[in-house]
CSV table of C-alpha atoms in Angstrom, one decimal:
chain,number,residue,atom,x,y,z
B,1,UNK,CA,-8.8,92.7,1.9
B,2,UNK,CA,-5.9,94.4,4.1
B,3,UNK,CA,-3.9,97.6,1.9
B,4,UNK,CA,-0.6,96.6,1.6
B,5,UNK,CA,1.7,97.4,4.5
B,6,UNK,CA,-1.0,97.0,6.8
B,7,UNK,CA,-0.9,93.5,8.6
B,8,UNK,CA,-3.7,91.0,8.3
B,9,UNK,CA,-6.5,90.2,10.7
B,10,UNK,CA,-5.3,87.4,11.7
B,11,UNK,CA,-1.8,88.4,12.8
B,12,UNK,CA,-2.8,91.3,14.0
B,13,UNK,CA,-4.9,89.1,17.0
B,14,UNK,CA,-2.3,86.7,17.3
B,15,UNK,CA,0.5,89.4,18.3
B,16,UNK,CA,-1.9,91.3,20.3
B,17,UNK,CA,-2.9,87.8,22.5
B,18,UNK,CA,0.9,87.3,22.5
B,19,UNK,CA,1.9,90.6,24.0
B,20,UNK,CA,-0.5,89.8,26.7
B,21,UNK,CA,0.7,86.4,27.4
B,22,UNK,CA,-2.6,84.5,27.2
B,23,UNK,CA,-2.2,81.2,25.2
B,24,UNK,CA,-5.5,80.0,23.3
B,25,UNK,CA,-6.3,77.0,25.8
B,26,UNK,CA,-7.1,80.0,28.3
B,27,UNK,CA,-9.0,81.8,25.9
B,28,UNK,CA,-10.7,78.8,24.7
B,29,UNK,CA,-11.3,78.1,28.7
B,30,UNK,CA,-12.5,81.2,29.7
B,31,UNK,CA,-14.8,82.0,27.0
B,32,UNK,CA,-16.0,78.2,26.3
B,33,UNK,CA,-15.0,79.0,22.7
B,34,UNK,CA,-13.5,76.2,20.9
B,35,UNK,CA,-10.5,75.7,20.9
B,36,UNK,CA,-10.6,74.8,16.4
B,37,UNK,CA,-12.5,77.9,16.2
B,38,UNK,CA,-9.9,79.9,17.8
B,39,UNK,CA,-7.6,78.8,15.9
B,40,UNK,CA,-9.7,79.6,12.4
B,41,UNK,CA,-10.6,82.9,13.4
B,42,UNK,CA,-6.3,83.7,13.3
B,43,UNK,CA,-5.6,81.6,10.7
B,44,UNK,CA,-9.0,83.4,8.7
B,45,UNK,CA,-10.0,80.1,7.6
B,46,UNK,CA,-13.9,81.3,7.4
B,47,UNK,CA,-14.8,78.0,5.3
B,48,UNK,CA,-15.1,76.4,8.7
B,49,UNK,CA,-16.5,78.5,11.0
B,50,UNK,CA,-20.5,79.0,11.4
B,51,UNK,CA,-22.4,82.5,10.2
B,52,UNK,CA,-21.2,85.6,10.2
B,53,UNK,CA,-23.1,87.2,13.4
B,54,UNK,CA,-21.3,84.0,15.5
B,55,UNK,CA,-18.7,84.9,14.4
B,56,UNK,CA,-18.6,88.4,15.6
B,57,UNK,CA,-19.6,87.2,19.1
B,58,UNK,CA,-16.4,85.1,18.9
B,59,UNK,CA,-14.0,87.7,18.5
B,60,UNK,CA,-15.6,89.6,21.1
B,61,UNK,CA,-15.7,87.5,23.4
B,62,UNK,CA,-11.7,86.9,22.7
B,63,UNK,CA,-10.8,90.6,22.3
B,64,UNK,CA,-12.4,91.0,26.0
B,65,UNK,CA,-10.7,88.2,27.4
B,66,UNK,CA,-6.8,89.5,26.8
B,67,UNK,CA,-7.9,93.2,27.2
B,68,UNK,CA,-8.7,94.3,23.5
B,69,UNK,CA,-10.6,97.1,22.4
B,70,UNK,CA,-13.1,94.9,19.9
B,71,UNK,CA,-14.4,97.6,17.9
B,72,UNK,CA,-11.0,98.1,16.6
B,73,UNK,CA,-11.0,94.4,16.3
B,74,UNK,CA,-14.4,94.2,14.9
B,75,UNK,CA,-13.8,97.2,11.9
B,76,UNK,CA,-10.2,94.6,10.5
B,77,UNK,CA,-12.7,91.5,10.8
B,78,UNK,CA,-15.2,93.1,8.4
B,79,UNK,CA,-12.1,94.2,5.5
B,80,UNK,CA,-11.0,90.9,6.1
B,81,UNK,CA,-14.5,88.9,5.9
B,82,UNK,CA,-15.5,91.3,3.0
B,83,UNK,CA,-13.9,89.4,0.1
B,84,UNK,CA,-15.1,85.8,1.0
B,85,UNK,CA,-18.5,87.0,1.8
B,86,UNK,CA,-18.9,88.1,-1.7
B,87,UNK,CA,-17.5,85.2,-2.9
B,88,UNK,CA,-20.4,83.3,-0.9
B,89,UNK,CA,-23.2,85.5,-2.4
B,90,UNK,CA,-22.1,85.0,-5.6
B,91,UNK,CA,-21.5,81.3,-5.7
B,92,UNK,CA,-25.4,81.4,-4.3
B,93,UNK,CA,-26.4,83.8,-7.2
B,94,UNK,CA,-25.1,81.2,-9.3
B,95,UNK,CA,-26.7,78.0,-7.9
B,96,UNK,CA,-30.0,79.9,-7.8
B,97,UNK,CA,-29.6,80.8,-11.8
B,98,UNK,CA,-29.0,76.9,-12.5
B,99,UNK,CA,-32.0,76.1,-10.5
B,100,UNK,CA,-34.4,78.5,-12.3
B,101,UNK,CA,-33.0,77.9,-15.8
B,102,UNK,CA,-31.8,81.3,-15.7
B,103,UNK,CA,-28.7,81.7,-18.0
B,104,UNK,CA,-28.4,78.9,-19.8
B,105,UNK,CA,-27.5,78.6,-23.3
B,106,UNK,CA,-30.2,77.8,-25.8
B,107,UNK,CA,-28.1,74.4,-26.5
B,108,UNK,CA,-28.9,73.1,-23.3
B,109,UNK,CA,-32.8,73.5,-23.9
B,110,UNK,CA,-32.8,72.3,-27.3
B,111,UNK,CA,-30.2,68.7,-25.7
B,112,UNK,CA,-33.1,68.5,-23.4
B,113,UNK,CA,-35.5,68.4,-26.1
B,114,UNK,CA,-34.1,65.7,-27.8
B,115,UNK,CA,-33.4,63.3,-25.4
B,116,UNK,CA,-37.1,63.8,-23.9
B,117,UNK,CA,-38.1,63.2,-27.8
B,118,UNK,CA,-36.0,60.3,-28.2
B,119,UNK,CA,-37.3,58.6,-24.9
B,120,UNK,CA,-41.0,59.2,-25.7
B,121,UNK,CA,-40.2,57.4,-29.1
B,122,UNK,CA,-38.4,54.5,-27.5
B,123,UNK,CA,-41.5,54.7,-25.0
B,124,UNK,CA,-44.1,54.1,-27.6
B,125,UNK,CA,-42.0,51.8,-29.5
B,126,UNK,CA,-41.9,49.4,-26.9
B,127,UNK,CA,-45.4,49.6,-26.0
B,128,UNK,CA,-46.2,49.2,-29.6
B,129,UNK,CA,-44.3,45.8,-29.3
B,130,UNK,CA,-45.4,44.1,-26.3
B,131,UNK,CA,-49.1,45.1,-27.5
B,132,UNK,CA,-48.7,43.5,-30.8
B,133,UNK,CA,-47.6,40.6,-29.4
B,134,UNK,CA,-49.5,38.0,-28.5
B,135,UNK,CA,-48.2,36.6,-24.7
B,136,UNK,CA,-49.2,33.6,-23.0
B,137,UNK,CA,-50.9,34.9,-19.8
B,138,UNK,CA,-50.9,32.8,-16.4
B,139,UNK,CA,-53.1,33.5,-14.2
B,140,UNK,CA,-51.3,32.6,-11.1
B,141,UNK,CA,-54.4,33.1,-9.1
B,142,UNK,CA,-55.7,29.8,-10.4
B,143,UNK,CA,-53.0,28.0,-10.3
B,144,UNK,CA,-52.4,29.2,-6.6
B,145,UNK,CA,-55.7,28.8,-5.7
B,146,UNK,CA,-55.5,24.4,-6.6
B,147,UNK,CA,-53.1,23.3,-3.9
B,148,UNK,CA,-54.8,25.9,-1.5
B,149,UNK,CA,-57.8,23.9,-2.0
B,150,UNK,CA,-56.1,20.8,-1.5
B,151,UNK,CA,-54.8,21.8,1.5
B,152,UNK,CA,-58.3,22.9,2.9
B,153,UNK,CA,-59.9,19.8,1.6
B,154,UNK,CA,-57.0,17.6,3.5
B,155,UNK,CA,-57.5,20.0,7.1
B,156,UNK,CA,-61.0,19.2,6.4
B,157,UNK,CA,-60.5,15.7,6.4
B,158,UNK,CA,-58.5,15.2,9.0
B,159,UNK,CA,-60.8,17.3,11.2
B,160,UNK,CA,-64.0,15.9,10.4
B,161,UNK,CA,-65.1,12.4,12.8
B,162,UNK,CA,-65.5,9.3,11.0
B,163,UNK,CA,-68.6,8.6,9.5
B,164,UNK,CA,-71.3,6.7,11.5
B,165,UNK,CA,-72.7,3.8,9.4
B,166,UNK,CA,-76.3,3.2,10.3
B,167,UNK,CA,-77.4,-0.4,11.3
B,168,UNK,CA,-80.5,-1.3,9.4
B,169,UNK,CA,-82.7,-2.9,11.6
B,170,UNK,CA,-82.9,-6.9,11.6
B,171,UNK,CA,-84.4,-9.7,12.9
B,172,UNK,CA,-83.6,-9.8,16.7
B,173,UNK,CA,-81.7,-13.2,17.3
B,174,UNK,CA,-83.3,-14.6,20.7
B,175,UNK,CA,-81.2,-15.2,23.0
B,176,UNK,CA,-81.7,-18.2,25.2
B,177,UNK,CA,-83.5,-17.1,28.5
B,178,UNK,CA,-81.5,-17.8,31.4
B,179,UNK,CA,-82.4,-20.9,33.3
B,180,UNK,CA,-83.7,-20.4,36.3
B,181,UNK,CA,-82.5,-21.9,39.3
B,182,UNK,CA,-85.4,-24.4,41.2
B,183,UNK,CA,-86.5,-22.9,44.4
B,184,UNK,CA,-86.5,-25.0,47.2
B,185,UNK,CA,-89.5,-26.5,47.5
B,186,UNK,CA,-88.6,-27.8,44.1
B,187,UNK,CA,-85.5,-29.2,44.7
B,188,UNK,CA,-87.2,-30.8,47.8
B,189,UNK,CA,-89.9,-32.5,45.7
B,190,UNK,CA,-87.0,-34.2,43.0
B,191,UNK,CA,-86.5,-37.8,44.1
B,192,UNK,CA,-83.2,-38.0,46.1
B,193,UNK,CA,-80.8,-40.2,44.1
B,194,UNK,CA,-81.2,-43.3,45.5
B,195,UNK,CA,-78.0,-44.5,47.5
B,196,UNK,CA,-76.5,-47.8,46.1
B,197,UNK,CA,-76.4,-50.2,49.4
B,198,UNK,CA,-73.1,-52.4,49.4
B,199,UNK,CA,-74.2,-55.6,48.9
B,200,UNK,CA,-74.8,-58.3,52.0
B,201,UNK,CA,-72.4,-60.6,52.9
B,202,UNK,CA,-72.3,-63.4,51.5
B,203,UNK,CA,-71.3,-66.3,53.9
B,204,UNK,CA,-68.6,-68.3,53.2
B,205,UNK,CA,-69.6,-72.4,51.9
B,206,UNK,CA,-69.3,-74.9,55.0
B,207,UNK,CA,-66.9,-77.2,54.8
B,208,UNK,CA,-68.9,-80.9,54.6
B,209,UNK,CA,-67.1,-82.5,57.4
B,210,UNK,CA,-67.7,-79.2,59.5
B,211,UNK,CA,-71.3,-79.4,58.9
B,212,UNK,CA,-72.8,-82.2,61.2
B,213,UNK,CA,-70.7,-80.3,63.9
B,214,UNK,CA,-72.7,-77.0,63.4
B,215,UNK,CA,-76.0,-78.7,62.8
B,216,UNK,CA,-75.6,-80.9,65.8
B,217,UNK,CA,-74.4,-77.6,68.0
B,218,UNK,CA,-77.6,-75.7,66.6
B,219,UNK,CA,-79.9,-78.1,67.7
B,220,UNK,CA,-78.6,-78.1,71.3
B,221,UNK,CA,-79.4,-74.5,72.0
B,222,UNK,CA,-82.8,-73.8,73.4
């Protein structure tokens, strides 16, 4: 921590940068620094910044930049980074202790006891109870495995052809051979139906007082 009179680490960059006339955007631009980094390292906010050995490239960097001896720079940085650094070590004693078991009161341990007592008795208890117990089991593997086998049996079904019902053997019914058509000769020898001649003329009856005219002209002709 800074003696009293003697300005902090933070001002103390801030007036030198200002007496030099650089503003942080040209720092921040010239050694590709952050610009929120910058800005913690002045304000000595070390919560946000990264380790310690980045941090002393920082100001560095930044005292070379406005034309800063650093070593001078870098001997205020480690009176002012002292105090928070042991801060951090302890804090990580502490954590470490907590971890371990190391400084804990003997009420703790014997809490800890209880309660791992008390849950091995409620433990037992209930194993005690649901063994004493008789409970209905179901076996959900058998009733599962049912409609599994219905559905099998119905794919089965469905995929399996009709079946084919054999045809015992019976009497042969005969069937009427065709007829067979007469060859030629055949039809040749079958008596033609005999054609149905009109019947003659008859002649007309004579008249009787015509007939001695006919007879008479009958017996003239040689």
């Amino acid at each position: 921590m800074a003696e009293e009179g003697q300005e902090r680490f933070g001002e103390y960059l801030r007036k030198q940068r200002e007496i030099r006339g650089f503003s942080l955007d040209e720092i921040a631009e010239q050694t590709k620094i952050s610009l929120r980094a910058l800005r913690a390292i002045e304000a000595e906010d070390w919560e946000i910044l990264p380790a310690e050995i980045y941090v002393r490239g920082f100001i560095r960097c930044y005292c070379e930049t406005i034309g800063l001896d650093p070593h001078e720079a870098l001997l205020r940085f480690e009176e002012a980074y002292l105090p928070y650094k042991r801060q951090k070590e302890e804090k990580r004693h502490k954590e470490t202790e907590y971890l371990t078991g190391k400084g804990r009161s003997p009420l703790f341990w014997v809490v800890l006891a209880l309660v791992f007592l008390a849950l091995l008795i409620m433990g037992g208890y209930f194993f005690w109870h649901k063994k004493s117990t008789p409970s209905k089991t179901i076996l959900p593997s058998q009733t599962e495995e049912i409609p599994a086998q219905k559905e099998e049996s119905a794919v089965t079904k469905e995929e399996l052809p009709p079946p084919v019902k054999e045809e015992t053997p019976g009497p042969k019914e005969e069937l009427p051979a065709p007829r067979e058509e007469l060859s030629s000769p055949e039809k040749e020898s079958l008596p033609a139906k005999e054609e149905i001649s009109p019947p003659p003329d008859t002649p007309a009856p004579l008249d009787s007082s015509k007939a001695p005219e006919v007879l008479q002209e009958s017996t003239e002709k040689p």
